[in-house]
Short mmCIF file of C-alpha atoms and ligand atoms in Angstrom, two decimals:
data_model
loop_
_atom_site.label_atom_id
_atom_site.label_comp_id
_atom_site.label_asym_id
_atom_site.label_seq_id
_atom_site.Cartn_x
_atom_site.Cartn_y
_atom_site.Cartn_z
CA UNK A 1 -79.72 23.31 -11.86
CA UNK A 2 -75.79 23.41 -10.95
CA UNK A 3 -75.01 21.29 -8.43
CA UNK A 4 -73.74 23.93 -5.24
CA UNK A 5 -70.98 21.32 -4.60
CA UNK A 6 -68.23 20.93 -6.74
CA UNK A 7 -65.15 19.54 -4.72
CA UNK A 8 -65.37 16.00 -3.53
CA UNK A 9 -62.38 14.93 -1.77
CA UNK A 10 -61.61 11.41 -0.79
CA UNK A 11 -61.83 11.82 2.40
CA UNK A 12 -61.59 14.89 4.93
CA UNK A 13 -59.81 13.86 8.54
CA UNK A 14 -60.12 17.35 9.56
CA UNK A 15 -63.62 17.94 9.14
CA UNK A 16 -64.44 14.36 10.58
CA UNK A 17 -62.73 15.48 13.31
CA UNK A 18 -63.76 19.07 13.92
CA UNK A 19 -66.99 18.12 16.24
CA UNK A 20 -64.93 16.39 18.46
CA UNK A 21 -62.24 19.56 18.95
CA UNK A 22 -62.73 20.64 22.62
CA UNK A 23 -62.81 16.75 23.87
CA UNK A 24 -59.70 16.35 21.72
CA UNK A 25 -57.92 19.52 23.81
CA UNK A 26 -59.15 18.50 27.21
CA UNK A 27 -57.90 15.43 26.67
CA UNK A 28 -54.43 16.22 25.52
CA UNK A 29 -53.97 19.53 28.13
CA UNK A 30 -54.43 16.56 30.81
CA UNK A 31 -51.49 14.77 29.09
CA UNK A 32 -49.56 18.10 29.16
CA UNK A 33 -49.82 18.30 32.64
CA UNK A 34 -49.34 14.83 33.81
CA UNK A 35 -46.16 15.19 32.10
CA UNK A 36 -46.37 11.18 31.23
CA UNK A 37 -45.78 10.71 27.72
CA UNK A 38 -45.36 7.05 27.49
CA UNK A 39 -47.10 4.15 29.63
CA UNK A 40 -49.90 7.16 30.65
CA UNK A 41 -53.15 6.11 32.12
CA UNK A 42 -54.59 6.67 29.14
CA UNK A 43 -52.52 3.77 27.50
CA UNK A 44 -54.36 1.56 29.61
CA UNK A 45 -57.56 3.03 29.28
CA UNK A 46 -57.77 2.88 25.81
CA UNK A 47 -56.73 -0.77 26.13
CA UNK A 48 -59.01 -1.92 28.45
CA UNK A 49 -61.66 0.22 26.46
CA UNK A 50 -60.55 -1.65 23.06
CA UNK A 51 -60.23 -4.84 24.13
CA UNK A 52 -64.42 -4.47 25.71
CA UNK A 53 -65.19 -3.25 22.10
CA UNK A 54 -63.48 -5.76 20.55
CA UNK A 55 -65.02 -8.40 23.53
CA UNK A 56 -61.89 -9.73 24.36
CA UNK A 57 -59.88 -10.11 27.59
CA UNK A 58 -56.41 -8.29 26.59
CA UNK A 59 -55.20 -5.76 24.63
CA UNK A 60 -51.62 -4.90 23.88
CA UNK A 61 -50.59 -1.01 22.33
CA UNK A 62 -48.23 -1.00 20.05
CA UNK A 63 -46.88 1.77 17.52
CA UNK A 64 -48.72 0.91 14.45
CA UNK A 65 -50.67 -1.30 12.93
CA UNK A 66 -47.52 -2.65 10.69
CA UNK A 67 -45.94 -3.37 14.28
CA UNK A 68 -48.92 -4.89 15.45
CA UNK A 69 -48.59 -7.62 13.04
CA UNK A 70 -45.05 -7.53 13.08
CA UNK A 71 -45.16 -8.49 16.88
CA UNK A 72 -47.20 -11.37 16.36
CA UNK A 73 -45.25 -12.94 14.09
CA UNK A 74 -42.53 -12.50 16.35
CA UNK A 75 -44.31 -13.43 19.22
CA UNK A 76 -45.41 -16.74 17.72
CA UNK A 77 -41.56 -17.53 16.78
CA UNK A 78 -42.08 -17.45 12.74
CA UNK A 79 -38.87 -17.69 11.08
CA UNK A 80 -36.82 -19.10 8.34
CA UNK A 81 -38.24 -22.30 6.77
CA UNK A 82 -41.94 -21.48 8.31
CA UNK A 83 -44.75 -20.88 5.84
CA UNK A 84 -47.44 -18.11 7.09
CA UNK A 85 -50.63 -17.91 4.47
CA UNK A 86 -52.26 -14.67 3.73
CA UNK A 87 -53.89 -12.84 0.74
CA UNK A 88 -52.17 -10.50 -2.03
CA UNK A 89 -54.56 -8.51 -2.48
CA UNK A 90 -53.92 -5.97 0.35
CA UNK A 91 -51.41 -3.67 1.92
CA UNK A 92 -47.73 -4.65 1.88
CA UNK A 93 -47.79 -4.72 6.16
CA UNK A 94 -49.51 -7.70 5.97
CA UNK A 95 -46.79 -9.56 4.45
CA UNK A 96 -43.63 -7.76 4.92
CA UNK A 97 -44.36 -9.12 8.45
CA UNK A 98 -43.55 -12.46 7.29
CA UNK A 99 -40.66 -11.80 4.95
CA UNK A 100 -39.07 -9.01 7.62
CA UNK A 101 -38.46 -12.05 9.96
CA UNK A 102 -37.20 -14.80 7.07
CA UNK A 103 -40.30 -16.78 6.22
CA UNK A 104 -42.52 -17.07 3.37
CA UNK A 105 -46.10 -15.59 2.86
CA UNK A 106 -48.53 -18.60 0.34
CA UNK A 107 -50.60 -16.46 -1.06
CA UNK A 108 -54.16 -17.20 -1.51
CA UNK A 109 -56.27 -16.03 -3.88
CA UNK A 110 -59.43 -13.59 -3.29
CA UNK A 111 -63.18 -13.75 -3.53
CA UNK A 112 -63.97 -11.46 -6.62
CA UNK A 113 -67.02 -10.60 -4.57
CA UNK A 114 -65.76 -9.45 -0.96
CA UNK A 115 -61.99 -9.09 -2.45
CA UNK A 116 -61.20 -11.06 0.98
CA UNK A 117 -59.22 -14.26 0.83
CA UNK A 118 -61.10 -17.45 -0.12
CA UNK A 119 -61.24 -19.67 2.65
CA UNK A 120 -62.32 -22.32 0.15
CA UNK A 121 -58.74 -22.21 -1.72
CA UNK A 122 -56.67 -22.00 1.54
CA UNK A 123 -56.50 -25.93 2.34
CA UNK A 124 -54.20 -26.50 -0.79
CA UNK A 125 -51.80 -23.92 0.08
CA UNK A 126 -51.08 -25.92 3.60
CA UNK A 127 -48.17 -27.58 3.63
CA UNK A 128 -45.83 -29.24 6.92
CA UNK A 129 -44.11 -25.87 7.18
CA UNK A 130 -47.22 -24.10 7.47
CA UNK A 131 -47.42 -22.13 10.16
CA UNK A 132 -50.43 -19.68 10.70
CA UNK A 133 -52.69 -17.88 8.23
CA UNK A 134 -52.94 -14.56 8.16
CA UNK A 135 -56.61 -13.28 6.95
CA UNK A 136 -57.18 -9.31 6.21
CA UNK A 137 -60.23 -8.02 6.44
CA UNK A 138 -60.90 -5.71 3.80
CA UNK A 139 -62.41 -2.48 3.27
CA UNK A 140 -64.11 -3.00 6.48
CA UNK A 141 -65.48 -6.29 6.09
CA UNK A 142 -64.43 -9.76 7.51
CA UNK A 143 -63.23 -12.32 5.95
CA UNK A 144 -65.04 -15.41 6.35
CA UNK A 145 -63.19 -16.03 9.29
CA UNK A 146 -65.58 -19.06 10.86
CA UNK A 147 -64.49 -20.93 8.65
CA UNK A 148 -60.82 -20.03 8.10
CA UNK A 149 -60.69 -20.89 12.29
CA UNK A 150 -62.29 -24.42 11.07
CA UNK A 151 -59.38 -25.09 8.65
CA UNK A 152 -56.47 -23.31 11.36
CA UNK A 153 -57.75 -25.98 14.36
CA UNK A 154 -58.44 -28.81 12.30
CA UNK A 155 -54.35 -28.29 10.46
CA UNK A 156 -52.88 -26.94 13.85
CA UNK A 157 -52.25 -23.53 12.54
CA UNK A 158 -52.71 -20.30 14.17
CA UNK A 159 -54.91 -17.25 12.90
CA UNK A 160 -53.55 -13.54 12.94
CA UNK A 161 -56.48 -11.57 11.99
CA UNK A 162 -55.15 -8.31 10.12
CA UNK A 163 -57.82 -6.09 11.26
CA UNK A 164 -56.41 -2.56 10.40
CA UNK A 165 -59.63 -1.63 8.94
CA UNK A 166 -61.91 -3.57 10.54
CA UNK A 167 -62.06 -1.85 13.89
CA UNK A 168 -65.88 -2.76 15.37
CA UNK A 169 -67.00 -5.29 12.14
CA UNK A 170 -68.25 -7.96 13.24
CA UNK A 171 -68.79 -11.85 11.35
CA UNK A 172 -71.92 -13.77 12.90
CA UNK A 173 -71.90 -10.94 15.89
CA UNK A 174 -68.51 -12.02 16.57
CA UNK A 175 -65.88 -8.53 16.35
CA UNK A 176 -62.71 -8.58 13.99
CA UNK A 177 -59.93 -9.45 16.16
CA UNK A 178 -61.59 -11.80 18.61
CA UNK A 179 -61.67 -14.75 16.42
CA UNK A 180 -57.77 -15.62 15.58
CA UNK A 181 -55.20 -16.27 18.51
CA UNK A 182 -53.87 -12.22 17.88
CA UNK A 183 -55.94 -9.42 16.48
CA UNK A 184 -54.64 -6.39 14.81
CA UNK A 185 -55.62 -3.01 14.62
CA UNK A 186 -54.35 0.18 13.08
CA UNK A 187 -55.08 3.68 14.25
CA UNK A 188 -53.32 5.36 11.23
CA UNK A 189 -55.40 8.77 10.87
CA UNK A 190 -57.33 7.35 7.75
CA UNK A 191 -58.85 3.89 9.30
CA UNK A 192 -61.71 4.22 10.99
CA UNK A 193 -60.47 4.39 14.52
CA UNK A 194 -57.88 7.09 13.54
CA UNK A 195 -55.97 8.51 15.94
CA UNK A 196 -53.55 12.03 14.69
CA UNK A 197 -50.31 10.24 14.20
CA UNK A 198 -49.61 6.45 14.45
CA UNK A 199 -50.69 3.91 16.48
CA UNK A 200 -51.69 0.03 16.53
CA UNK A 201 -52.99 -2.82 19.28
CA UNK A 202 -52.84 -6.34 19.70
CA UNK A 203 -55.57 -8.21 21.02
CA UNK A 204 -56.10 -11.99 22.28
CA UNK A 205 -58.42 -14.30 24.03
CA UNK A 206 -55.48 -15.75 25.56
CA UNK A 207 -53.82 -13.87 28.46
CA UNK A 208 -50.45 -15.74 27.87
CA UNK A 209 -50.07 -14.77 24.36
CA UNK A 210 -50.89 -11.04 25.05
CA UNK A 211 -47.98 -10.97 27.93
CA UNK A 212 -45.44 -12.30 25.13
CA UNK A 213 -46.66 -9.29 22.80
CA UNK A 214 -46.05 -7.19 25.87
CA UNK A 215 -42.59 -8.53 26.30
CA UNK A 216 -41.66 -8.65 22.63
CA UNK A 217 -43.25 -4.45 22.13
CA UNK A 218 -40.57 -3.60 24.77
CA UNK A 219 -37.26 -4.76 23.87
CA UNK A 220 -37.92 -8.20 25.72
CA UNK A 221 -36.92 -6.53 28.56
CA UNK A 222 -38.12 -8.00 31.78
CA UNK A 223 -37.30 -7.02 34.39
CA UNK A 224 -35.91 -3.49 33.89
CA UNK A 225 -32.50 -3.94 31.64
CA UNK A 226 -32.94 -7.89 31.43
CA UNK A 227 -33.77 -8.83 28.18
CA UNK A 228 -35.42 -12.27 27.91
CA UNK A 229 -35.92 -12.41 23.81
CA UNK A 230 -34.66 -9.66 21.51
CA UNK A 231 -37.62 -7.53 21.00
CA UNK A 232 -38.40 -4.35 19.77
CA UNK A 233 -39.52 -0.59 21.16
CA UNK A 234 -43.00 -0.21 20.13
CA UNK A 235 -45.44 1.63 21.93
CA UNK A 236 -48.14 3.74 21.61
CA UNK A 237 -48.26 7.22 23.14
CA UNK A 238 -49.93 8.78 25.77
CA UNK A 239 -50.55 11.41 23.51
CA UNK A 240 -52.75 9.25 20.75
CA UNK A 241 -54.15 7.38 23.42
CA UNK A 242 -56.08 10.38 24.70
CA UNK A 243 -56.80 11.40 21.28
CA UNK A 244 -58.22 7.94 20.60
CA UNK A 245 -60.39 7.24 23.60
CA UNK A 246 -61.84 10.35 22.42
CA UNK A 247 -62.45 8.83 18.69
CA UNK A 248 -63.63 5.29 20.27
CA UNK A 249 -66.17 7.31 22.32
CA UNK A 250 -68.19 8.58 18.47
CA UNK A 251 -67.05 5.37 16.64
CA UNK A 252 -70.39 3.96 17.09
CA UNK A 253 -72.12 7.10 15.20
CA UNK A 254 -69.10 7.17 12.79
CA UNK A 255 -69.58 3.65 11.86
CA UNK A 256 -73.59 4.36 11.38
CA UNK A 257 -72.51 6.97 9.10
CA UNK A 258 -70.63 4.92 6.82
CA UNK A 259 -73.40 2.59 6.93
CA UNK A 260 -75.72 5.36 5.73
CA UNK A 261 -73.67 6.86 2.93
CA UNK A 262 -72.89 2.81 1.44
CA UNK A 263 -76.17 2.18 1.11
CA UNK A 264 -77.18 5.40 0.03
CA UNK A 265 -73.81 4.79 -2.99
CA UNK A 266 -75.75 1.66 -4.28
CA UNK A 267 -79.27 3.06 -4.09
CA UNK A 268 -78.46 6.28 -5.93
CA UNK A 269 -75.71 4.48 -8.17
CA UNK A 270 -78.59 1.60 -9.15
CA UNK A 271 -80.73 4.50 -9.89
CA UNK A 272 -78.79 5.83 -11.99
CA UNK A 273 -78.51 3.41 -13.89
CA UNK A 274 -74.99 2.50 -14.24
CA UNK A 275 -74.70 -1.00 -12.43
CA UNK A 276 -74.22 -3.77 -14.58
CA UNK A 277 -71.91 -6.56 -14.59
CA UNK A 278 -70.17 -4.71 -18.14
CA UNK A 279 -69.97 -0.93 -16.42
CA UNK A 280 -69.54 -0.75 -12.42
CA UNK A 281 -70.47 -4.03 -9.77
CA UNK A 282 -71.39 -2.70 -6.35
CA UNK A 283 -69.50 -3.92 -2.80
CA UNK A 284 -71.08 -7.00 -2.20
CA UNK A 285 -71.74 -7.53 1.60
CA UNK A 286 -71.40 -11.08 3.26
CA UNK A 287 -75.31 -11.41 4.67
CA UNK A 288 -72.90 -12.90 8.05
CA UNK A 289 -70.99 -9.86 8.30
CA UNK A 290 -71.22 -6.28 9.82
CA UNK A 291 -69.41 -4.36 7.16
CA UNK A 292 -68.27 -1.05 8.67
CA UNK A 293 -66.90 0.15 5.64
CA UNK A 294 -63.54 1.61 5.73
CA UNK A 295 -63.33 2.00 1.89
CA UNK A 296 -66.43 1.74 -0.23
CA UNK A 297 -64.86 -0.20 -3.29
CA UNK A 298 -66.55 -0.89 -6.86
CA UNK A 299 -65.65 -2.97 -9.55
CA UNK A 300 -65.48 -1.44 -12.91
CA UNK A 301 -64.82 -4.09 -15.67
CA UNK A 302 -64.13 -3.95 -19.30
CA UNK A 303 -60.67 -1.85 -18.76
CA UNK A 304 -62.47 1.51 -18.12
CA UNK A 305 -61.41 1.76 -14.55
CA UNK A 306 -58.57 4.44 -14.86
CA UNK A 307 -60.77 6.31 -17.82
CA UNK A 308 -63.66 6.33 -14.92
CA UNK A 309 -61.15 7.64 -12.60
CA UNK A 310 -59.06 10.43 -14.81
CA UNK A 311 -63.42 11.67 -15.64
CA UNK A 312 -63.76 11.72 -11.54
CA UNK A 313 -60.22 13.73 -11.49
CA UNK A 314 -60.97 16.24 -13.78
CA UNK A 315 -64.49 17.06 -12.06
CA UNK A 316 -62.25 17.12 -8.96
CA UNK A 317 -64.12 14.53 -7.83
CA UNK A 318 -61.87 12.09 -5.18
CA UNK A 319 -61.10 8.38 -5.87
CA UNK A 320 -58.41 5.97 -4.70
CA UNK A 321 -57.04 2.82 -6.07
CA UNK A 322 -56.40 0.41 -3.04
CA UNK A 323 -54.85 -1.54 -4.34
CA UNK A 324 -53.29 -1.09 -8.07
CA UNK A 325 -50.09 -3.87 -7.38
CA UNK A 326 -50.33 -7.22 -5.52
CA UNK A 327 -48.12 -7.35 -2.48
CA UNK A 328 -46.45 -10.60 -4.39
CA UNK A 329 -45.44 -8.55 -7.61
CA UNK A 330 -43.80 -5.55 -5.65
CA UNK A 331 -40.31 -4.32 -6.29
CA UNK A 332 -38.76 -5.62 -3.36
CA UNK A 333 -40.34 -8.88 -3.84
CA UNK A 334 -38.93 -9.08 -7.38
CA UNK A 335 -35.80 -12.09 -6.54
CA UNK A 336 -38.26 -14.08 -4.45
CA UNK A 337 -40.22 -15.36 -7.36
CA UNK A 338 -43.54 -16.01 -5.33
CA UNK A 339 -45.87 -18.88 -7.13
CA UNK A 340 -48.66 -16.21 -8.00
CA UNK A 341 -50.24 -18.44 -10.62
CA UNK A 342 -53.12 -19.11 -8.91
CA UNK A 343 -53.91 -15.53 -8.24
CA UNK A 344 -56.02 -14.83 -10.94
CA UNK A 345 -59.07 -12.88 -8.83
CA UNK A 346 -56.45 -10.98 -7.26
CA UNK A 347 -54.97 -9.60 -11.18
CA UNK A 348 -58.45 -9.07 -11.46
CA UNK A 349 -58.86 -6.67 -8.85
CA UNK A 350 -55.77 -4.46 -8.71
CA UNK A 351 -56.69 -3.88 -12.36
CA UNK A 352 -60.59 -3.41 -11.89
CA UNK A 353 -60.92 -1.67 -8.27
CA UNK A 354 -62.17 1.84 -7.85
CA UNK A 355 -62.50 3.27 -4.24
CA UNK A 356 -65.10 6.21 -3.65
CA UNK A 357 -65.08 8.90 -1.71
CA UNK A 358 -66.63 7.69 1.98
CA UNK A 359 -66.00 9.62 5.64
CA UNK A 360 -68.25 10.24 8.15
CA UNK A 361 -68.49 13.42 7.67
CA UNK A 362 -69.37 13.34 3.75
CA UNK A 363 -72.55 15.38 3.20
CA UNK A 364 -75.68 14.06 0.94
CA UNK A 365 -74.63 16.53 -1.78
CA UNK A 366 -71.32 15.91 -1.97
CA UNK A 367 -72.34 11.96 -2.65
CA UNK A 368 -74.94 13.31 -5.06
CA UNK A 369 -71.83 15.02 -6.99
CA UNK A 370 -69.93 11.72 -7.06
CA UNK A 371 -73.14 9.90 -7.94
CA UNK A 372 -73.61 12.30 -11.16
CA UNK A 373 -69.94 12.46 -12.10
CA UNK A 374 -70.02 8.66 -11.96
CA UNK A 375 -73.38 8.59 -14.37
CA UNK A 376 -72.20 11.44 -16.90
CA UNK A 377 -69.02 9.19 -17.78
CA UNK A 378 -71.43 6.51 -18.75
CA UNK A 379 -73.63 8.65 -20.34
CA UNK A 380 -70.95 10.69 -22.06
CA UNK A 381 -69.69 7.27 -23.75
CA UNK A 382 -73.12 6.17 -24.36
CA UNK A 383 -74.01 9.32 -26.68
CA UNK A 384 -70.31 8.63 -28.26
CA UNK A 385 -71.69 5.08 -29.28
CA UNK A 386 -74.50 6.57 -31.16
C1 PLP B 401 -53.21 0.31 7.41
C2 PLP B 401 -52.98 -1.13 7.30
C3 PLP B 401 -51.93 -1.78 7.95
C4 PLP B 401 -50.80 -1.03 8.63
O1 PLP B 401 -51.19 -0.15 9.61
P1 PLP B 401 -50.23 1.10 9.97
O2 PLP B 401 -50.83 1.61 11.25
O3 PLP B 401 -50.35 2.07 8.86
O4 PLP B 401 -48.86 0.59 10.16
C5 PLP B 401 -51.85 -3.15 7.87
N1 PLP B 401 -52.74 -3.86 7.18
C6 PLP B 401 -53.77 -3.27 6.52
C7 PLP B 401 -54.75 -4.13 5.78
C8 PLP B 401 -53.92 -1.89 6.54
O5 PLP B 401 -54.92 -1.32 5.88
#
């Protein structure tokens, strides 16, 4: 029997947020008439709301998740001759942070099961001009951040989580972005917090630290045309605000949903039959972490990925490579000569990653078309063998 769908895409924003329509147009009409664009109550709301999520005492709005981060580093005076630590193996933001103010990201290699950094390899990359570490949490899942805290107090550094797409995961209970000194989150349409447009926040434990991220998000200016440190103008808009209290409201039931279709990808992908350490390894998921899976991510070995992924493309059938270059090998990175000769998990993955289609919104059939596109390209090759 043909399968009723055929298109599979990626991931579909619109339809994800097509329930929510009439709660997304109250919301903004009431920003239309209050005629306050920036520094709205809804700013503060959706602070106060993400920082209770997040079960911490301060949140900070910024522009984007990429100024998120960028305001910490600022805000913890990393410059020239410091050393900040952080993975590879993940998107450029995380480090152009470091280089953008003069200082130089030690890169760590990954776990080749949870693609996060491994904590157990970050000890030898500390030096005297270390400075904080700067762990990602991947996909959706946390690094093993207990113990990357460990190493941080016991060396004197401080933690920057980079939580962009980590919104509500959790590590022994414990939410993404409470564990470091800052947290950062992204609200880029895609993660799973998305707002419709850009948009980031800081969080801390520490009320101090978040007033300095206040200060350095608004020019340093305090008070009004007194400018204390030089800053920049970062905030996020009344506009996404409403939009995203609205999102935060359903991210509960979104995250289930992820939850549901990941676990339904490696029953019906074991089932199939085509999980095996020489064809495709399934997301492994730390037994101390609540994955909320932003990116459902195999592993396909034996140099087959993009032949996997050109089979998926013809069928029309979505996919994503996050991430096919290391941050340390990019372009602009090409005169710095980064040491990347320990980063042989992180090779590993830009070359063997495949992400699947996953969105709350993604119907049972549509993951049963994936599921069989997935298994005819191993069959296909299988009846070429014989
Ligand atoms: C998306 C993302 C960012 C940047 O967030 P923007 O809001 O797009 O600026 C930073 N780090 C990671 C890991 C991300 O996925």
């Amino acid at each position: 029997m043909a399968n009723p769908v055929e298109n599979v895409p990626l991931l579909d924003v619109n339809r994800d947020n097509l329930p929510y329509r009439d709660e997304f147009i109250e919301a903004l009409t009431g920003v239309v008439d209050s005629g306050r664009f920036l520094f709205g109550p809804d700013v503060v709301e959706l602070e106060n709301e993400v920082a209770a999520y997040s079960e911490v005492d301060n949140a900070v709005g910024c522009a984007s998740g990429s100024d998120a981060l960028l305001l910490a580093m600022m805000a913890l005076n990393i410059g020239p001759g410091d050393e900040v630590i952080v993975p590879s193996f993940t998107f450029f933001a995380s480090v152009s942070c470091i280089t953008r103010l003069g200082a130089t990201p030690v890169f760590v290699d990954i776990r080749p099961d949870t693609f996060n950094i491994d904590a157990e390899k970050i000890e030898a990359a500390i030096t005297p001009r270390t400075k904080a570490i700067i762990p990602v949490h991947l996909f959706g899942q946390c690094a093993e951040i207990d113990r990357i805290c460990q190493i941080a107090c016991t060396h004197d550094l401080i933690v920057v989580e980079d939580a962009a797409q980590a919104i509500g995961a959790a590590y022994h209970s414990r939410p993404a972005g409470s564990w470091g000194l800052i947290g950062c989150f992204s609200f880029y349409p895609t993660k799973n917090l998305g707002g419709m447009g850009d948009g980031g926040m800081l969080t801390s434990l520490d009320p101090a630290t978040a007033d300095r991220l206040r200060l350095f998000a608004g020019h340093g200016m305090r008070p009004r045309y007194y400018h204390k440190v030089v800053g920049i103008n970062s905030r996020l808009d009344t506009f996404q605000a409403a939009v995203l209290r609205v999102k935060l409201r359903h991210l509960p039931d979104a995250v289930q949903s992820r939850q549901t279709i990941a676990a339904r990808y490696d029953r019906w992908l074991s089932e199939a039959g085509v999980v095996a350490e020489d064809r495709l390894v399934l997301p492994y998921q730390d037994p101390s972490a609540f994955h909320v899976w932003n990116q459902y991510a195999l592993r396909v070995p034996g140099g087959r990925r993009d032949e996997l992924r050109a089979h998926l493309s013809d069928r029309s059938v979505g996919s994503e490579i996050y991430y096919p270059v290391p941050v340390h090998a990019q372009e602009c990175y090409r005169d710095l000569n980064f040491d990347h000769s320990g980063l042989v998990e992180t090779k590993k993955a830009c070359a063997e990653i495949l992400n699947l289609p996953i969105f709350p919104s993604m119907t049972e059939s549509e993951q049963r078309r994936v599921v069989d596109v997935v298994a005819s390209f191993y069959s296909a090759s299988a009846r070429m063998v014989a």
